[in-house]
Amino acid sequence: MSLPKAFLFDMDGTLCNTEPLHMAAYQTLLQENGRVVDQETFDHQFAGQTTSAVIAHLFPHMSDDMRKDLVALKEARFRETVGRLAPLPGLLEYLDAIAASSATLALVTNAPRADVDCVLAVLGIQTRFSVVIIASELAHPKPHPLPYLRALYEAGVTAKEAVVFEDSIAGLRSARSAGVQTVGVRTTLDAQQLLGSGAWLTIADYHDPALVREGLWPTQTERSGGVAQHISPEY
């Protein structure tokens, strides 16, 4: 396949493995309010959704104001722990290669803006994305297709000219509903679960040979106009 004109990335679980930190913040909140949710349930029902949506599902009988307070508390606790985050293996090199090819880099996330700013700063990639879509600020977040449709519009590309990287069922549904071919990152779900949710391809991280095999790693030609040769990570 020809190199996509735009690479659209989710954040949590796709750029870095934030899910254990989110889960810890949720578990503390749940314990304080007499609730328990196991990891498997969280991964299948809640991963990739907005915090507001998760809290509304877990605490349906609370008032809106009480749920807003819980959302703020959960996010504050999460941000207290992000200093331990690191990019997924190969991510920085991959972003460099994409940028050198002149393809557009976009971030499309359900995370609140404060979390996005914090996580990107910790990873040192706060200036890497020319398009940033905060889905929670739109009329419909993921799994609705609107976040990815908006990203395509801002990137100036069609769905067939882009590829999405996602790790959650909600994110995969959003991207697929927008008509974009999607790569599933195996941080939260396994390959079978990702493929069953609409992923075209799955990778362990950004050193995965599948990126080269499927034409998703820019060649030297695409990066600098030289002889066609893949410049890929050492495996």
PDB file of C-alpha atoms in Angstrom:
ATOM      1  CA  MET A   1       0.000   0.000   0.000  1.00  0.00           C
ATOM      2  CA  SER A   2       1.117   3.595  -0.527  1.00  0.00           C
ATOM      3  CA  LEU A   3       2.048   5.555   2.556  1.00  0.00           C
ATOM      4  CA  PRO A   4      -1.000   7.230   4.142  1.00  0.00           C
ATOM      5  CA  LYS A   5      -1.170  11.015   3.968  1.00  0.00           C
ATOM      6  CA  ALA A   6      -2.269  11.217   7.609  1.00  0.00           C
ATOM      7  CA  PHE A   7      -1.527   9.117  10.681  1.00  0.00           C
ATOM      8  CA  LEU A   8      -4.155   9.483  13.409  1.00  0.00           C
ATOM      9  CA  PHE A   9      -3.264   8.322  16.921  1.00  0.00           C
ATOM     10  CA  ASP A  10      -5.311   7.739  20.029  1.00  0.00           C
ATOM     11  CA  MET A  11      -3.434   8.651  23.221  1.00  0.00           C
ATOM     12  CA  ASP A  12      -4.188   6.380  26.199  1.00  0.00           C
ATOM     13  CA  GLY A  13      -2.863   2.893  25.543  1.00  0.00           C
ATOM     14  CA  THR A  14      -1.639   3.887  22.079  1.00  0.00           C
ATOM     15  CA  LEU A  15       1.152   6.405  22.664  1.00  0.00           C
ATOM     16  CA  CYS A  16       1.892   5.085  26.137  1.00  0.00           C
ATOM     17  CA  ASN A  17       0.404   2.548  28.523  1.00  0.00           C
ATOM     18  CA  THR A  18      -1.712   4.781  30.747  1.00  0.00           C
ATOM     19  CA  GLU A  19      -4.374   2.161  31.423  1.00  0.00           C
ATOM     20  CA  PRO A  20      -2.870   0.859  34.718  1.00  0.00           C
ATOM     21  CA  LEU A  21      -2.761   4.437  36.015  1.00  0.00           C
ATOM     22  CA  HIS A  22      -6.364   5.087  35.005  1.00  0.00           C
ATOM     23  CA  MET A  23      -7.442   1.787  36.544  1.00  0.00           C
ATOM     24  CA  ALA A  24      -5.708   2.580  39.832  1.00  0.00           C
ATOM     25  CA  ALA A  25      -7.431   5.979  40.000  1.00  0.00           C
ATOM     26  CA  TYR A  26     -10.806   4.391  39.262  1.00  0.00           C
ATOM     27  CA  GLN A  27     -10.312   1.593  41.793  1.00  0.00           C
ATOM     28  CA  THR A  28      -9.533   4.048  44.575  1.00  0.00           C
ATOM     29  CA  LEU A  29     -12.638   6.025  43.681  1.00  0.00           C
ATOM     30  CA  LEU A  30     -14.789   2.901  43.531  1.00  0.00           C
ATOM     31  CA  GLN A  31     -13.539   1.599  46.864  1.00  0.00           C
ATOM     32  CA  GLU A  32     -14.303   4.933  48.496  1.00  0.00           C
ATOM     33  CA  ASN A  33     -17.860   4.643  47.180  1.00  0.00           C
ATOM     34  CA  GLY A  34     -18.491   0.971  47.872  1.00  0.00           C
ATOM     35  CA  ARG A  35     -18.079  -0.340  44.324  1.00  0.00           C
ATOM     36  CA  VAL A  36     -15.775  -2.912  42.718  1.00  0.00           C
ATOM     37  CA  VAL A  37     -14.982  -3.395  39.018  1.00  0.00           C
ATOM     38  CA  ASP A  38     -12.471  -6.020  37.882  1.00  0.00           C
ATOM     39  CA  GLN A  39      -9.846  -5.413  35.209  1.00  0.00           C
ATOM     40  CA  GLU A  40     -11.535  -7.554  32.544  1.00  0.00           C
ATOM     41  CA  THR A  41     -14.831  -5.704  32.918  1.00  0.00           C
ATOM     42  CA  PHE A  42     -13.058  -2.364  32.749  1.00  0.00           C
ATOM     43  CA  ASP A  43     -11.099  -3.311  29.616  1.00  0.00           C
ATOM     44  CA  HIS A  44     -14.167  -4.537  27.734  1.00  0.00           C
ATOM     45  CA  GLN A  45     -16.815  -2.073  28.882  1.00  0.00           C
ATOM     46  CA  PHE A  46     -15.045   1.157  29.752  1.00  0.00           C
ATOM     47  CA  ALA A  47     -11.589   1.408  28.152  1.00  0.00           C
ATOM     48  CA  GLY A  48     -11.436   4.231  25.634  1.00  0.00           C
ATOM     49  CA  GLN A  49     -14.571   5.978  26.886  1.00  0.00           C
ATOM     50  CA  THR A  50     -14.651   9.413  28.474  1.00  0.00           C
ATOM     51  CA  THR A  51     -14.352   9.583  32.244  1.00  0.00           C
ATOM     52  CA  SER A  52     -17.757  11.257  32.357  1.00  0.00           C
ATOM     53  CA  ALA A  53     -19.323   8.297  30.535  1.00  0.00           C
ATOM     54  CA  VAL A  54     -17.641   5.770  32.838  1.00  0.00           C
ATOM     55  CA  ILE A  55     -18.676   7.609  36.001  1.00  0.00           C
ATOM     56  CA  ALA A  56     -22.244   7.983  34.721  1.00  0.00           C
ATOM     57  CA  HIS A  57     -22.422   4.229  34.139  1.00  0.00           C
ATOM     58  CA  LEU A  58     -20.899   3.315  37.494  1.00  0.00           C
ATOM     59  CA  PHE A  59     -22.901   5.818  39.540  1.00  0.00           C
ATOM     60  CA  PRO A  60     -26.243   6.267  37.713  1.00  0.00           C
ATOM     61  CA  HIS A  61     -28.124   7.369  40.818  1.00  0.00           C
ATOM     62  CA  MET A  62     -25.788  10.229  41.714  1.00  0.00           C
ATOM     63  CA  SER A  63     -26.641  13.803  40.841  1.00  0.00           C
ATOM     64  CA  ASP A  64     -24.861  15.491  37.947  1.00  0.00           C
ATOM     65  CA  ASP A  65     -22.918  17.688  40.356  1.00  0.00           C
ATOM     66  CA  MET A  66     -21.730  14.702  42.391  1.00  0.00           C
ATOM     67  CA  ARG A  67     -20.621  12.874  39.254  1.00  0.00           C
ATOM     68  CA  LYS A  68     -18.761  15.973  38.035  1.00  0.00           C
ATOM     69  CA  ASP A  69     -16.896  16.049  41.350  1.00  0.00           C
ATOM     70  CA  LEU A  70     -15.935  12.385  40.956  1.00  0.00           C
ATOM     71  CA  VAL A  71     -14.719  13.001  37.405  1.00  0.00           C
ATOM     72  CA  ALA A  72     -12.532  15.880  38.576  1.00  0.00           C
ATOM     73  CA  LEU A  73     -11.164  13.817  41.475  1.00  0.00           C
ATOM     74  CA  LYS A  74     -10.372  10.816  39.298  1.00  0.00           C
ATOM     75  CA  GLU A  75      -8.551  12.926  36.696  1.00  0.00           C
ATOM     76  CA  ALA A  76      -6.582  14.800  39.356  1.00  0.00           C
ATOM     77  CA  ARG A  77      -5.418  11.502  40.844  1.00  0.00           C
ATOM     78  CA  PHE A  78      -4.448  10.221  37.408  1.00  0.00           C
ATOM     79  CA  ARG A  79      -2.366  13.320  36.639  1.00  0.00           C
ATOM     80  CA  GLU A  80      -0.509  12.899  39.925  1.00  0.00           C
ATOM     81  CA  THR A  81       0.911   9.610  38.625  1.00  0.00           C
ATOM     82  CA  VAL A  82       1.811  10.370  34.994  1.00  0.00           C
ATOM     83  CA  GLY A  83       5.437  11.182  35.776  1.00  0.00           C
ATOM     84  CA  ARG A  84       6.205   7.466  35.571  1.00  0.00           C
ATOM     85  CA  LEU A  85       4.958   7.173  31.969  1.00  0.00           C
ATOM     86  CA  ALA A  86       7.197   6.352  29.015  1.00  0.00           C
ATOM     87  CA  PRO A  87       6.364   6.203  25.302  1.00  0.00           C
ATOM     88  CA  LEU A  88       5.644   2.776  23.866  1.00  0.00           C
ATOM     89  CA  PRO A  89       8.769   1.176  22.366  1.00  0.00           C
ATOM     90  CA  GLY A  90       9.606   2.675  18.993  1.00  0.00           C
ATOM     91  CA  LEU A  91       7.043   5.485  19.203  1.00  0.00           C
ATOM     92  CA  LEU A  92       9.425   8.444  19.051  1.00  0.00           C
ATOM     93  CA  GLU A  93      11.375   6.978  16.146  1.00  0.00           C
ATOM     94  CA  TYR A  94       8.135   6.225  14.323  1.00  0.00           C
ATOM     95  CA  LEU A  95       6.814   9.760  14.804  1.00  0.00           C
ATOM     96  CA  ASP A  96      10.124  11.118  13.502  1.00  0.00           C
ATOM     97  CA  ALA A  97       9.897   8.935  10.394  1.00  0.00           C
ATOM     98  CA  ILE A  98       6.316   9.996   9.693  1.00  0.00           C
ATOM     99  CA  ALA A  99       7.155  13.673  10.165  1.00  0.00           C
ATOM    100  CA  ALA A 100      10.096  13.338   7.760  1.00  0.00           C
ATOM    101  CA  SER A 101       7.735  11.960   5.109  1.00  0.00           C
ATOM    102  CA  SER A 102       5.566  15.118   5.313  1.00  0.00           C
ATOM    103  CA  ALA A 103       2.500  13.077   6.288  1.00  0.00           C
ATOM    104  CA  THR A 104       0.193  14.724   8.832  1.00  0.00           C
ATOM    105  CA  LEU A 105       0.334  13.587  12.451  1.00  0.00           C
ATOM    106  CA  ALA A 106      -2.941  13.869  14.353  1.00  0.00           C
ATOM    107  CA  LEU A 107      -3.995  13.066  17.904  1.00  0.00           C
ATOM    108  CA  VAL A 108      -7.611  12.003  18.470  1.00  0.00           C
ATOM    109  CA  THR A 109      -8.455  11.262  22.090  1.00  0.00           C
ATOM    110  CA  ASN A 110     -11.362  11.010  24.496  1.00  0.00           C
ATOM    111  CA  ALA A 111      -9.094  12.251  27.298  1.00  0.00           C
ATOM    112  CA  PRO A 112      -9.764  15.711  28.748  1.00  0.00           C
ATOM    113  CA  ARG A 113      -7.469  18.498  27.587  1.00  0.00           C
ATOM    114  CA  ALA A 114      -5.710  18.763  30.954  1.00  0.00           C
ATOM    115  CA  ASP A 115      -4.744  15.085  30.751  1.00  0.00           C
ATOM    116  CA  VAL A 116      -3.591  15.464  27.148  1.00  0.00           C
ATOM    117  CA  ASP A 117      -1.368  18.431  27.957  1.00  0.00           C
ATOM    118  CA  CYS A 118       0.107  16.600  30.939  1.00  0.00           C
ATOM    119  CA  VAL A 119       0.775  13.279  29.197  1.00  0.00           C
ATOM    120  CA  LEU A 120       2.246  14.803  26.033  1.00  0.00           C
ATOM    121  CA  ALA A 121       4.557  16.980  28.129  1.00  0.00           C
ATOM    122  CA  VAL A 122       5.790  13.973  30.122  1.00  0.00           C
ATOM    123  CA  LEU A 123       6.458  12.079  26.883  1.00  0.00           C
ATOM    124  CA  GLY A 124       8.148  15.124  25.334  1.00  0.00           C
ATOM    125  CA  ILE A 125       5.890  15.145  22.272  1.00  0.00           C
ATOM    126  CA  GLN A 126       3.647  18.132  22.946  1.00  0.00           C
ATOM    127  CA  THR A 127       4.562  19.761  19.616  1.00  0.00           C
ATOM    128  CA  ARG A 128       4.502  16.656  17.411  1.00  0.00           C
ATOM    129  CA  PHE A 129       0.853  16.722  16.325  1.00  0.00           C
ATOM    130  CA  SER A 130      -0.399  19.364  13.904  1.00  0.00           C
ATOM    131  CA  VAL A 131      -3.996  18.266  14.479  1.00  0.00           C
ATOM    132  CA  VAL A 132      -5.320  17.631  17.999  1.00  0.00           C
ATOM    133  CA  ILE A 133      -8.917  16.543  18.509  1.00  0.00           C
ATOM    134  CA  ILE A 134     -10.235  16.494  22.080  1.00  0.00           C
ATOM    135  CA  ALA A 135     -13.275  14.288  21.571  1.00  0.00           C
ATOM    136  CA  SER A 136     -14.809  15.140  24.931  1.00  0.00           C
ATOM    137  CA  GLU A 137     -15.176  18.730  23.694  1.00  0.00           C
ATOM    138  CA  LEU A 138     -17.230  17.659  20.666  1.00  0.00           C
ATOM    139  CA  ALA A 139     -20.945  16.916  20.511  1.00  0.00           C
ATOM    140  CA  HIS A 140     -20.144  13.193  20.391  1.00  0.00           C
ATOM    141  CA  PRO A 141     -16.952  11.506  21.673  1.00  0.00           C
ATOM    142  CA  LYS A 142     -15.788   8.012  20.715  1.00  0.00           C
ATOM    143  CA  PRO A 143     -17.280   5.477  19.912  1.00  0.00           C
ATOM    144  CA  HIS A 144     -19.180   7.941  17.692  1.00  0.00           C
ATOM    145  CA  PRO A 145     -17.309   8.570  14.404  1.00  0.00           C
ATOM    146  CA  LEU A 146     -17.345  12.370  14.829  1.00  0.00           C
ATOM    147  CA  PRO A 147     -13.860  12.673  16.431  1.00  0.00           C
ATOM    148  CA  TYR A 148     -12.195  10.919  13.513  1.00  0.00           C
ATOM    149  CA  LEU A 149     -14.352  12.647  10.927  1.00  0.00           C
ATOM    150  CA  ARG A 150     -13.267  15.960  12.448  1.00  0.00           C
ATOM    151  CA  ALA A 151      -9.620  14.899  12.366  1.00  0.00           C
ATOM    152  CA  LEU A 152      -9.869  13.935   8.694  1.00  0.00           C
ATOM    153  CA  TYR A 153     -11.421  17.310   7.913  1.00  0.00           C
ATOM    154  CA  GLU A 154      -8.719  19.253   9.772  1.00  0.00           C
ATOM    155  CA  ALA A 155      -5.960  17.157   8.192  1.00  0.00           C
ATOM    156  CA  GLY A 156      -7.431  17.754   4.745  1.00  0.00           C
ATOM    157  CA  VAL A 157      -7.532  14.071   3.795  1.00  0.00           C
ATOM    158  CA  THR A 158     -10.136  11.451   2.985  1.00  0.00           C
ATOM    159  CA  ALA A 159     -10.700   8.329   5.065  1.00  0.00           C
ATOM    160  CA  LYS A 160      -8.899   6.228   2.442  1.00  0.00           C
ATOM    161  CA  GLU A 161      -5.816   8.460   2.720  1.00  0.00           C
ATOM    162  CA  ALA A 162      -5.422   7.932   6.467  1.00  0.00           C
ATOM    163  CA  VAL A 163      -4.663   5.251   9.019  1.00  0.00           C
ATOM    164  CA  VAL A 164      -5.661   5.162  12.690  1.00  0.00           C
ATOM    165  CA  PHE A 165      -3.821   3.635  15.660  1.00  0.00           C
ATOM    166  CA  GLU A 166      -6.113   2.573  18.519  1.00  0.00           C
ATOM    167  CA  ASP A 167      -6.140   0.180  21.463  1.00  0.00           C
ATOM    168  CA  SER A 168      -9.764   0.115  22.659  1.00  0.00           C
ATOM    169  CA  ILE A 169     -13.079  -1.175  21.382  1.00  0.00           C
ATOM    170  CA  ALA A 170     -14.619   2.298  21.605  1.00  0.00           C
ATOM    171  CA  GLY A 171     -11.775   3.800  19.594  1.00  0.00           C
ATOM    172  CA  LEU A 172     -11.843   1.084  16.956  1.00  0.00           C
ATOM    173  CA  ARG A 173     -15.575   1.499  16.494  1.00  0.00           C
ATOM    174  CA  SER A 174     -15.162   5.245  16.136  1.00  0.00           C
ATOM    175  CA  ALA A 175     -12.448   4.940  13.504  1.00  0.00           C
ATOM    176  CA  ARG A 176     -14.126   2.172  11.555  1.00  0.00           C
ATOM    177  CA  SER A 177     -17.445   4.051  11.546  1.00  0.00           C
ATOM    178  CA  ALA A 178     -15.549   6.982  10.039  1.00  0.00           C
ATOM    179  CA  GLY A 179     -14.311   4.645   7.313  1.00  0.00           C
ATOM    180  CA  VAL A 180     -10.634   4.693   8.297  1.00  0.00           C
ATOM    181  CA  GLN A 181      -8.376   1.640   8.210  1.00  0.00           C
ATOM    182  CA  THR A 182      -7.265   0.941  11.765  1.00  0.00           C
ATOM    183  CA  VAL A 183      -4.231  -0.615  13.435  1.00  0.00           C
ATOM    184  CA  GLY A 184      -4.881  -2.120  16.858  1.00  0.00           C
ATOM    185  CA  VAL A 185      -2.155  -1.715  19.493  1.00  0.00           C
ATOM    186  CA  ARG A 186      -1.993  -4.703  21.841  1.00  0.00           C
ATOM    187  CA  THR A 187      -1.641  -2.856  25.149  1.00  0.00           C
ATOM    188  CA  THR A 188      -5.157  -3.414  26.510  1.00  0.00           C
ATOM    189  CA  LEU A 189      -6.688  -6.110  24.292  1.00  0.00           C
ATOM    190  CA  ASP A 190      -5.196  -9.100  22.497  1.00  0.00           C
ATOM    191  CA  ALA A 191      -5.009  -9.542  18.731  1.00  0.00           C
ATOM    192  CA  GLN A 192      -8.202 -11.581  18.494  1.00  0.00           C
ATOM    193  CA  GLN A 193     -10.190  -8.971  20.423  1.00  0.00           C
ATOM    194  CA  LEU A 194      -8.793  -6.101  18.358  1.00  0.00           C
ATOM    195  CA  LEU A 195      -9.401  -7.833  15.036  1.00  0.00           C
ATOM    196  CA  GLY A 196     -12.892  -8.788  16.174  1.00  0.00           C
ATOM    197  CA  SER A 197     -13.595  -5.125  16.921  1.00  0.00           C
ATOM    198  CA  GLY A 198     -12.606  -3.970  13.449  1.00  0.00           C
ATOM    199  CA  ALA A 199      -8.814  -3.633  13.426  1.00  0.00           C
ATOM    200  CA  TRP A 200      -7.190  -4.371  10.058  1.00  0.00           C
ATOM    201  CA  LEU A 201      -3.819  -5.148  11.652  1.00  0.00           C
ATOM    202  CA  THR A 202      -2.425  -5.451  15.179  1.00  0.00           C
ATOM    203  CA  ILE A 203       0.999  -4.532  16.552  1.00  0.00           C
ATOM    204  CA  ALA A 204       2.728  -5.058  19.878  1.00  0.00           C
ATOM    205  CA  ASP A 205       4.455  -1.672  19.667  1.00  0.00           C
ATOM    206  CA  TYR A 206       6.095   0.595  17.086  1.00  0.00           C
ATOM    207  CA  HIS A 207       9.039  -1.752  16.560  1.00  0.00           C
ATOM    208  CA  ASP A 208       6.625  -4.355  15.204  1.00  0.00           C
ATOM    209  CA  PRO A 209       7.810  -5.673  11.793  1.00  0.00           C
ATOM    210  CA  ALA A 210       4.204  -5.574  10.576  1.00  0.00           C
ATOM    211  CA  LEU A 211       4.533  -1.807  10.104  1.00  0.00           C
ATOM    212  CA  VAL A 212       7.232  -2.321   7.483  1.00  0.00           C
ATOM    213  CA  ARG A 213       5.543  -5.348   5.959  1.00  0.00           C
ATOM    214  CA  GLU A 214       2.272  -3.474   5.427  1.00  0.00           C
ATOM    215  CA  GLY A 215       3.897  -0.307   4.072  1.00  0.00           C
ATOM    216  CA  LEU A 216       3.253   1.825   7.149  1.00  0.00           C
ATOM    217  CA  TRP A 217       6.903   2.645   7.828  1.00  0.00           C
ATOM    218  CA  PRO A 218       8.088   5.452   5.500  1.00  0.00           C
ATOM    219  CA  THR A 219      10.761   4.405   3.026  1.00  0.00           C
ATOM    220  CA  GLN A 220      13.893   6.472   2.513  1.00  0.00           C
ATOM    221  CA  THR A 221      12.329   7.711  -0.731  1.00  0.00           C
ATOM    222  CA  GLU A 222       9.247   8.912   1.109  1.00  0.00           C
ATOM    223  CA  ARG A 223      11.417  10.589   3.718  1.00  0.00           C
ATOM    224  CA  SER A 224      14.108  12.230   1.604  1.00  0.00           C
ATOM    225  CA  GLY A 225      13.621  11.445  -2.086  1.00  0.00           C
ATOM    226  CA  GLY A 226      16.484   8.960  -2.195  1.00  0.00           C
ATOM    227  CA  VAL A 227      16.611   5.337  -3.294  1.00  0.00           C
ATOM    228  CA  ALA A 228      13.642   3.325  -2.051  1.00  0.00           C
ATOM    229  CA  GLN A 229      14.797   1.629   1.116  1.00  0.00           C
ATOM    230  CA  HIS A 230      12.987   1.042   4.392  1.00  0.00           C
ATOM    231  CA  ILE A 231      14.596   2.780   7.338  1.00  0.00           C
ATOM    232  CA  SER A 232      13.114   0.792  10.172  1.00  0.00           C
ATOM    233  CA  PRO A 233      14.008  -0.038  13.767  1.00  0.00           C
ATOM    234  CA  GLU A 234      16.417  -2.824  14.619  1.00  0.00           C
ATOM    235  CA  TYR A 235      14.473  -5.868  15.721  1.00  0.00           C
TER     236      TYR A 235
END
